[in-house]
Short mmCIF file of C-alpha atoms in Angstrom, two decimals:
data_model
loop_
_atom_site.label_atom_id
_atom_site.label_comp_id
_atom_site.label_asym_id
_atom_site.label_seq_id
_atom_site.Cartn_x
_atom_site.Cartn_y
_atom_site.Cartn_z
CA MET A 172 12.47 -17.88 22.46
CA THR A 173 14.48 -15.29 20.56
CA ASP A 174 15.85 -12.41 22.62
CA HIS A 175 13.41 -9.74 21.44
CA LYS A 176 14.15 -7.32 24.30
CA PRO A 177 14.55 -4.44 24.24
CA LYS A 178 12.60 -3.37 21.17
CA ASN A 179 15.07 -0.65 20.46
CA TRP A 180 13.30 1.42 17.86
CA ASP A 181 10.35 1.98 15.59
CA PRO A 182 11.53 2.36 11.97
CA ARG A 183 8.08 3.65 10.96
CA SER A 184 8.00 6.50 13.48
CA ASP A 185 7.80 10.07 12.25
CA ASN A 186 11.18 10.82 13.79
CA VAL A 187 12.82 8.15 11.63
CA GLN A 188 10.82 8.81 8.47
CA ARG A 189 11.43 12.55 8.57
CA ASP A 190 15.11 11.94 7.81
CA GLN A 191 16.10 8.31 7.54
CA ILE A 192 19.82 9.01 7.14
CA ALA A 193 20.03 11.08 10.32
CA ALA A 194 17.96 8.52 12.23
CA TYR A 195 20.19 5.62 11.18
CA ASP A 196 23.28 7.63 12.10
CA SER A 197 21.83 8.12 15.57
CA MET A 198 20.91 4.44 15.93
CA ARG A 199 24.39 3.33 14.86
CA GLN A 200 25.95 5.33 17.70
CA ARG A 201 23.82 3.43 20.22
CA HIS A 202 23.26 -0.02 18.74
CA SER A 203 25.06 -2.41 16.47
CA VAL A 204 21.93 -4.56 16.15
CA ALA A 205 18.41 -3.51 17.12
CA PHE A 206 15.02 -5.22 17.06
CA SER A 207 11.65 -3.95 15.84
CA ASP A 208 8.42 -5.72 14.99
CA TYR A 209 8.54 -4.22 11.49
CA LEU A 210 12.10 -5.00 10.35
CA GLN A 211 13.00 -7.66 12.94
CA TRP A 212 16.77 -7.57 13.49
CA SER A 213 18.34 -4.46 11.93
CA LEU A 214 22.11 -4.28 11.48
CA PHE A 215 23.65 -0.80 11.44
CA ARG A 216 27.43 -1.26 11.44
CA HIS A 217 29.73 -1.91 8.51
CA ASN A 218 31.69 -4.81 10.00
CA ASP A 219 28.55 -6.77 10.98
CA ILE A 220 26.96 -6.28 7.57
CA LEU A 221 30.18 -7.23 5.78
CA ARG A 222 30.30 -10.42 7.86
CA VAL A 223 26.75 -11.28 6.80
CA LEU A 224 27.48 -10.60 3.13
CA HIS A 225 30.44 -12.96 3.11
CA ASP A 226 28.89 -15.81 5.10
CA HIS A 227 26.03 -16.98 2.92
CA GLU A 228 25.93 -20.35 4.70
CA THR A 229 24.89 -18.76 8.00
CA PHE A 230 22.99 -15.83 6.54
CA SER A 231 20.80 -17.03 3.69
CA ASN A 232 19.53 -14.82 0.89
CA ALA A 233 16.37 -16.95 0.61
CA ALA A 234 14.36 -14.38 2.55
CA SER A 235 11.48 -13.88 0.10
CA ARG A 236 8.12 -15.66 0.12
CA HIS A 237 8.05 -15.43 -3.67
CA LEU A 238 10.32 -16.71 -6.44
CA SER A 239 13.15 -14.20 -6.89
CA VAL A 240 15.85 -15.20 -9.39
CA PRO A 241 18.66 -15.06 -8.37
CA ASN A 242 18.21 -12.45 -5.62
CA ALA A 243 16.64 -14.81 -3.08
CA MET A 244 18.75 -17.87 -3.89
CA ASP A 245 21.77 -19.48 -2.27
CA PRO A 246 24.51 -21.62 -3.86
CA PRO A 247 24.52 -23.85 -5.78
CA GLU A 248 21.24 -22.68 -7.35
CA HIS A 249 22.32 -19.03 -7.14
CA THR A 250 25.62 -19.83 -8.84
CA HIS A 251 23.91 -21.33 -11.91
CA PHE A 252 21.62 -18.34 -12.45
CA ARG A 253 24.32 -15.81 -11.63
CA ARG A 254 26.53 -17.34 -14.33
CA LEU A 255 23.64 -16.87 -16.79
CA ILE A 256 22.98 -13.25 -15.82
CA GLU A 257 26.46 -11.73 -15.58
CA PRO A 258 27.18 -11.54 -19.35
CA TYR A 259 24.19 -9.22 -19.78
CA PHE A 260 26.16 -6.63 -17.78
CA GLY A 261 29.63 -7.54 -19.07
CA THR A 262 32.06 -5.38 -21.01
CA LYS A 263 30.72 -6.35 -24.44
CA ALA A 264 27.10 -5.76 -23.48
CA MET A 265 27.90 -2.39 -21.94
CA ALA A 266 29.84 -1.30 -25.03
CA THR A 267 26.84 -2.19 -27.22
CA PHE A 268 24.39 -0.28 -25.04
CA SER A 269 26.71 2.68 -24.40
CA PRO A 270 25.66 4.96 -27.32
CA ILE A 271 21.96 4.37 -26.61
CA CYS A 272 22.51 5.11 -22.93
CA ARG A 273 24.42 8.32 -23.63
CA ASN A 274 21.78 9.50 -26.12
CA ILE A 275 18.96 9.05 -23.58
CA ALA A 276 20.94 10.91 -20.91
CA GLU A 277 21.53 13.82 -23.28
CA LYS A 278 17.87 13.92 -24.35
CA ILE A 279 16.67 14.00 -20.73
CA VAL A 280 19.01 16.90 -19.92
CA ALA A 281 17.93 18.74 -23.10
CA ARG A 282 14.37 18.80 -21.72
CA LEU A 283 15.40 20.95 -18.77
CA PRO A 284 14.17 24.54 -18.93
CA ARG A 285 16.57 27.10 -20.36
CA GLN A 286 16.24 28.92 -17.10
CA GLY A 287 13.75 28.02 -14.43
CA GLU A 288 12.41 25.57 -11.87
CA VAL A 289 12.50 21.79 -12.17
CA GLU A 290 11.40 19.00 -9.84
CA ALA A 291 14.24 16.51 -10.12
CA MET A 292 12.36 13.36 -9.17
CA SER A 293 9.22 13.55 -11.33
CA GLU A 294 10.71 15.54 -14.22
CA VAL A 295 14.19 14.01 -14.44
CA GLY A 296 14.81 10.93 -12.29
CA GLN A 297 11.68 8.95 -13.09
CA PRO A 298 11.69 9.63 -16.85
CA PHE A 299 15.40 8.81 -17.08
CA ALA A 300 15.00 5.52 -15.19
CA LEU A 301 11.97 4.49 -17.25
CA GLU A 302 13.41 5.35 -20.63
CA ILE A 303 16.82 3.86 -19.95
CA GLN A 304 15.40 0.62 -18.55
CA CYS A 305 12.92 0.11 -21.38
CA ALA A 306 15.71 0.75 -23.90
CA PHE A 307 17.99 -1.76 -22.19
CA MET A 308 15.28 -4.42 -22.08
CA GLY A 309 14.11 -3.73 -25.64
CA TRP A 310 10.65 -2.66 -24.47
CA PRO A 311 8.55 -0.22 -26.53
CA ALA A 312 8.27 3.47 -25.66
CA ASN A 313 4.51 3.13 -25.26
CA LEU A 314 5.22 1.36 -21.96
CA HIS A 315 6.85 4.47 -20.42
CA GLN A 316 3.65 6.08 -19.14
CA PRO A 317 1.91 2.86 -17.96
CA LEU A 318 5.06 1.85 -16.08
CA ARG A 319 5.35 5.30 -14.55
CA GLU A 320 1.77 5.10 -13.33
CA TRP A 321 2.46 1.59 -12.00
CA VAL A 322 5.53 2.81 -10.08
CA ASN A 323 3.51 5.63 -8.50
CA ARG A 324 0.72 3.26 -7.46
CA GLN A 325 3.24 0.80 -6.04
CA GLN A 326 4.92 3.54 -3.98
CA THR A 327 1.56 4.62 -2.59
CA ALA A 328 0.56 1.06 -1.69
CA THR A 329 3.95 0.45 -0.08
CA LEU A 330 3.73 3.56 2.10
CA GLU A 331 0.19 2.66 3.12
CA GLY A 332 1.15 -0.94 3.86
CA ASP A 333 -1.65 -2.12 1.58
CA ARG A 334 -0.73 -5.78 1.04
CA LYS A 335 -3.78 -6.49 -1.10
CA ALA A 336 -2.92 -3.65 -3.50
CA LEU A 337 0.73 -4.69 -3.58
CA GLY A 338 -0.26 -8.24 -4.51
CA GLU A 339 -2.50 -6.97 -7.30
CA LEU A 340 0.25 -4.66 -8.56
CA ALA A 341 2.75 -7.52 -8.62
CA LEU A 342 0.36 -9.60 -10.72
CA GLU A 343 -0.25 -6.63 -13.02
CA PHE A 344 3.47 -6.13 -13.60
CA ASP A 345 4.01 -9.83 -14.21
CA GLY A 346 1.19 -9.63 -16.75
CA VAL A 347 3.04 -6.89 -18.64
CA ILE A 348 6.12 -9.10 -18.86
CA ARG A 349 4.09 -12.15 -19.91
CA ASP A 350 2.50 -10.11 -22.71
CA LEU A 351 5.99 -9.16 -23.92
CA LEU A 352 7.03 -12.81 -23.88
CA ALA A 353 3.89 -13.85 -25.76
CA SER A 354 4.43 -11.23 -28.46
CA ARG A 355 7.98 -12.47 -29.03
CA ARG A 356 6.86 -16.07 -29.27
CA GLU A 357 4.20 -15.07 -31.77
CA ALA A 358 6.82 -13.20 -33.83
CA GLY A 359 9.06 -16.28 -33.91
CA SER A 360 12.23 -15.64 -35.91
CA ASN A 361 11.09 -12.03 -36.43
CA ALA A 362 11.21 -11.26 -32.69
CA PRO A 363 13.62 -8.44 -31.81
CA ASP A 364 17.04 -9.68 -30.77
CA ASP A 365 17.01 -7.78 -27.50
CA VAL A 366 17.73 -8.62 -23.86
CA THR A 367 14.19 -9.89 -23.25
CA THR A 368 14.29 -12.27 -26.22
CA GLN A 369 17.79 -13.45 -25.32
CA ILE A 370 16.72 -14.30 -21.75
CA MET A 371 13.88 -16.38 -23.17
CA ARG A 372 16.44 -18.54 -25.02
CA GLU A 373 18.66 -19.18 -22.00
CA ARG A 374 19.18 -22.55 -20.34
CA VAL A 375 20.38 -23.43 -16.86
CA GLU A 376 22.06 -26.79 -16.32
CA GLY A 377 20.68 -27.87 -19.69
CA GLN A 378 17.09 -26.90 -18.84
CA ALA A 379 15.11 -24.14 -20.53
CA LEU A 380 13.94 -21.39 -18.19
CA THR A 381 10.32 -21.53 -17.10
CA ASP A 382 8.13 -18.48 -17.66
CA GLU A 383 8.07 -18.00 -13.89
CA GLN A 384 11.88 -17.80 -13.82
CA ILE A 385 12.01 -15.45 -16.82
CA VAL A 386 9.37 -13.16 -15.30
CA SER A 387 11.24 -13.13 -11.98
CA ILE A 388 14.55 -12.16 -13.61
CA LEU A 389 13.01 -9.40 -15.69
CA ARG A 390 10.92 -8.14 -12.77
CA ASN A 391 13.96 -7.95 -10.48
CA TRP A 392 15.98 -6.08 -13.08
CA THR A 393 13.22 -3.62 -13.92
CA VAL A 394 11.56 -2.85 -10.58
CA GLY A 395 14.90 -2.52 -8.82
CA GLU A 396 16.31 -0.32 -11.58
CA LEU A 397 13.33 2.02 -11.71
CA GLY A 398 13.50 2.70 -7.99
CA THR A 399 17.23 2.99 -7.41
CA ILE A 400 18.18 4.91 -10.56
CA SER A 401 15.47 7.53 -10.10
CA ALA A 402 16.44 7.86 -6.42
CA SER A 403 20.09 8.19 -7.42
CA ILE A 404 19.32 11.01 -9.88
CA GLY A 405 17.45 12.92 -7.18
CA ILE A 406 20.27 12.45 -4.68
CA LEU A 407 22.95 13.51 -7.16
CA MET A 408 21.11 16.62 -8.33
CA HIS A 409 20.27 17.63 -4.75
CA PHE A 410 23.91 17.20 -3.71
CA LEU A 411 25.20 19.32 -6.59
CA ALA A 412 22.72 22.06 -5.77
CA GLU A 413 23.72 22.07 -2.11
CA HIS A 414 27.48 21.99 -2.83
CA ARG A 415 28.25 24.63 -5.42
CA ASP A 416 32.01 24.18 -4.95
CA ILE A 417 31.84 20.46 -5.78
CA GLN A 418 29.45 21.22 -8.65
CA ALA A 419 32.10 23.53 -10.13
CA GLN A 420 34.90 21.05 -9.45
CA LEU A 421 33.10 18.27 -11.30
CA ARG A 422 32.17 20.55 -14.20
CA ASP A 423 35.84 21.37 -14.66
CA ASN A 424 37.06 17.82 -14.00
CA PRO A 425 34.55 15.27 -15.40
CA GLU A 426 37.16 12.51 -15.05
CA LEU A 427 36.39 12.65 -11.31
CA LEU A 428 32.77 11.63 -11.86
CA PRO A 429 33.02 7.84 -11.34
CA ALA A 430 34.52 8.23 -7.85
CA ALA A 431 32.35 11.26 -7.06
CA ILE A 432 29.09 9.51 -7.92
CA ASP A 433 29.91 6.51 -5.74
CA GLU A 434 30.91 8.84 -2.89
CA ILE A 435 27.74 10.94 -3.10
CA LEU A 436 25.63 7.77 -3.07
CA ARG A 437 27.67 6.47 -0.13
CA LEU A 438 26.67 9.58 1.78
CA ASP A 439 22.99 9.32 0.84
CA ALA A 440 21.80 5.84 -0.04
CA PRO A 441 19.41 5.26 -2.96
CA LEU A 442 18.75 1.73 -1.65
CA ILE A 443 18.10 1.60 2.09
CA THR A 444 18.08 -2.08 3.02
CA ASN A 445 18.42 -5.69 2.01
CA ARG A 446 17.32 -8.87 3.76
CA ARG A 447 18.81 -12.12 5.00
CA VAL A 448 17.57 -14.99 7.16
CA THR A 449 19.66 -17.00 9.64
CA THR A 450 20.19 -20.71 8.96
CA CYS A 451 21.35 -21.47 12.50
CA PRO A 452 21.62 -19.73 15.90
CA VAL A 453 24.23 -16.97 15.74
CA GLU A 454 25.80 -14.20 17.81
CA ILE A 455 26.25 -10.90 16.02
CA GLY A 456 26.62 -7.37 17.31
CA GLY A 457 26.36 -8.67 20.87
CA ARG A 458 22.92 -10.19 20.27
CA HIS A 459 21.81 -13.82 20.14
CA ILE A 460 19.66 -14.53 17.12
CA ASN A 461 17.88 -17.84 16.57
CA LYS A 462 17.68 -19.90 13.41
CA GLY A 463 15.11 -18.67 10.90
CA GLU A 464 15.17 -15.04 12.04
CA ARG A 465 14.98 -12.18 9.55
CA LEU A 466 17.83 -9.67 9.33
CA THR A 467 17.59 -6.22 7.74
CA LEU A 468 20.92 -4.90 6.47
CA LEU A 469 20.90 -1.11 6.54
CA TRP A 470 23.15 -0.02 3.69
CA ALA A 471 22.21 3.57 4.49
CA SER A 472 23.88 3.18 7.88
CA ALA A 473 26.83 0.90 7.07
CA ASN A 474 28.13 3.23 4.36
CA ARG A 475 28.33 6.07 6.88
CA ASP A 476 30.00 4.08 9.66
CA GLU A 477 32.68 6.21 11.31
CA ALA A 478 34.66 3.08 12.21
CA VAL A 479 35.37 2.57 8.49
CA PHE A 480 34.94 6.00 6.91
CA GLU A 481 36.97 8.79 8.48
CA ASP A 482 34.94 12.02 8.49
CA ALA A 483 32.06 9.85 7.33
CA ASP A 484 29.73 12.78 6.65
CA THR A 485 32.29 14.51 4.40
CA PHE A 486 32.56 14.16 0.62
CA ARG A 487 36.02 12.77 -0.14
CA LEU A 488 37.45 11.34 -3.36
CA ASP A 489 40.37 9.51 -1.72
CA ARG A 490 38.38 6.75 0.00
CA ASN A 491 39.01 3.04 -0.54
CA PRO A 492 36.32 1.99 -3.06
CA ASP A 493 36.33 -1.55 -1.61
CA ASP A 494 34.76 -0.19 1.59
CA ASN A 495 31.76 1.25 -0.23
CA LEU A 496 28.78 -1.12 -0.05
CA LEU A 497 26.71 0.83 -2.56
CA TYR A 498 26.39 -2.26 -4.76
CA GLY A 499 26.85 -4.81 -1.98
CA SER A 500 29.70 -7.27 -1.57
CA GLY A 501 30.34 -11.00 -1.77
CA ILE A 502 28.59 -13.46 -4.04
CA HIS A 503 25.41 -11.35 -4.14
CA VAL A 504 27.10 -8.11 -5.23
CA CYS A 505 24.77 -6.37 -7.68
CA PRO A 506 25.34 -7.83 -11.17
CA GLY A 507 23.84 -4.69 -12.72
CA ALA A 508 26.43 -2.37 -11.15
CA PRO A 509 28.27 -1.78 -14.48
CA LEU A 510 25.02 -0.69 -16.12
CA ALA A 511 24.01 1.56 -13.22
CA ARG A 512 27.43 3.19 -13.11
CA MET A 513 27.38 3.84 -16.86
CA GLU A 514 23.87 5.31 -16.73
CA LEU A 515 24.69 7.64 -13.84
CA GLN A 516 28.01 8.74 -15.31
CA TYR A 517 26.48 9.58 -18.69
CA PHE A 518 23.67 11.46 -16.99
CA MET A 519 26.07 13.49 -14.84
CA GLU A 520 28.33 14.22 -17.80
CA ALA A 521 25.37 15.53 -19.79
CA LEU A 522 23.97 17.48 -16.84
CA LEU A 523 27.20 19.26 -15.97
CA ALA A 524 28.22 19.91 -19.58
CA ASN A 525 24.88 21.44 -20.48
CA THR A 526 24.08 23.52 -17.41
CA SER A 527 25.83 26.51 -15.88
CA LEU A 528 23.88 26.53 -12.60
CA ILE A 529 21.97 24.08 -10.39
CA ASN A 530 20.59 25.69 -7.25
CA PRO A 531 18.19 24.62 -4.49
CA LEU A 532 14.85 26.41 -4.13
CA ASP A 533 14.92 27.85 -0.63
CA ILE A 534 11.18 28.43 -0.61
CA GLN A 535 10.57 24.77 -1.50
CA PRO A 536 13.01 22.53 0.37
CA ALA A 537 13.60 18.96 -0.72
CA VAL A 538 11.34 16.35 0.89
CA ARG A 539 12.90 13.11 2.08
CA ALA A 540 11.51 9.77 0.87
CA ARG A 541 9.95 7.45 3.43
CA TYR A 542 11.00 3.85 4.00
CA PRO A 543 11.47 1.63 2.06
CA ALA A 544 12.40 4.24 -0.57
CA GLY A 545 15.72 6.03 -0.37
CA GLY A 546 16.70 9.55 -1.33
CA TYR A 547 13.95 12.10 -1.85
CA GLU A 548 10.28 12.29 -2.66
CA ARG A 549 10.67 15.78 -4.11
CA VAL A 550 13.76 17.81 -5.11
CA PRO A 551 12.75 21.31 -6.32
CA LEU A 552 15.67 23.03 -8.07
CA TYR A 553 16.48 26.07 -10.16
CA VAL A 554 18.60 25.41 -13.25
CA ILE A 555 20.19 27.43 -16.01
CA ARG A 556 20.96 25.41 -19.14
CA ARG A 557 23.70 26.39 -21.57
#
């Protein structure tokens, strides 16, 4: 039997959900590893999570019941698909997408009121994530609203723990992708030469990708992007509003933005967790864990670990970027990190250059998101645009 005692916490309790970041900080002070029925073994400390990330033989990424390319794969299979995917986020690809990305960021900011209230998640974060992702994938603008409605329904089903609805939503999203593939096949040589079409032409070890593999790749890119980028926008705008001195500093010194964005998202994670499964019995964080057990890696805790980050709750631009696990580490480090960083930098450049004030609304405080979402559900702000 696995050592399931004590059951140290309930990640679904109101105390945790009210402010996930504060709850994980508190847990980290008391436990390196804790067990719950919901998340199984949760890891809170930076050194334990870094160990897991760099030992893929003991801690497998194959923790999903469904095909997930390459997220839930281990070497050598992971290596083959990773080699296929990385060029889509390489220097050449980013240079090609850069002007489109910047234009979308500027258009989103231009929609802000000249002077007035804005809800950063629904009016800025979600539209930005949807428009930027569809543009990157080569998907038509008429998918923006259906995808937005799908995201909202998925969030509701996730919070309610409605497995039946989540299964139906997954099939619905896969159907959208399959329709896009079918339209490109019907167009033949006239199909747009975009990321979606290019993925359809790829081969791995000499074999053409199956539709299931293509759908999995595109689903992982899109669903993950929509959630984390919109969460990141909410976190960044909330932070600027709450820290007027840093808002002014970044307005005057936009060259600081790359480090500042990573630091803000270290403080307040847009992505809360990731999963692994043990391939053999192991000791970690003073706990014995059997083979085949599920681990939950809490990025939102590891990136605030006082053992690694001095004054962990303080915004600092002089930290070692290698310590920041915002995009992971090891062989499974996020391949889309260059795209995400470019999107967020262009958004922040446009936001700071085209506003003179971003303030919180005291009468409507921000509302924290509930697990598994990170960041905020609502971020009411007051803005003045130049």
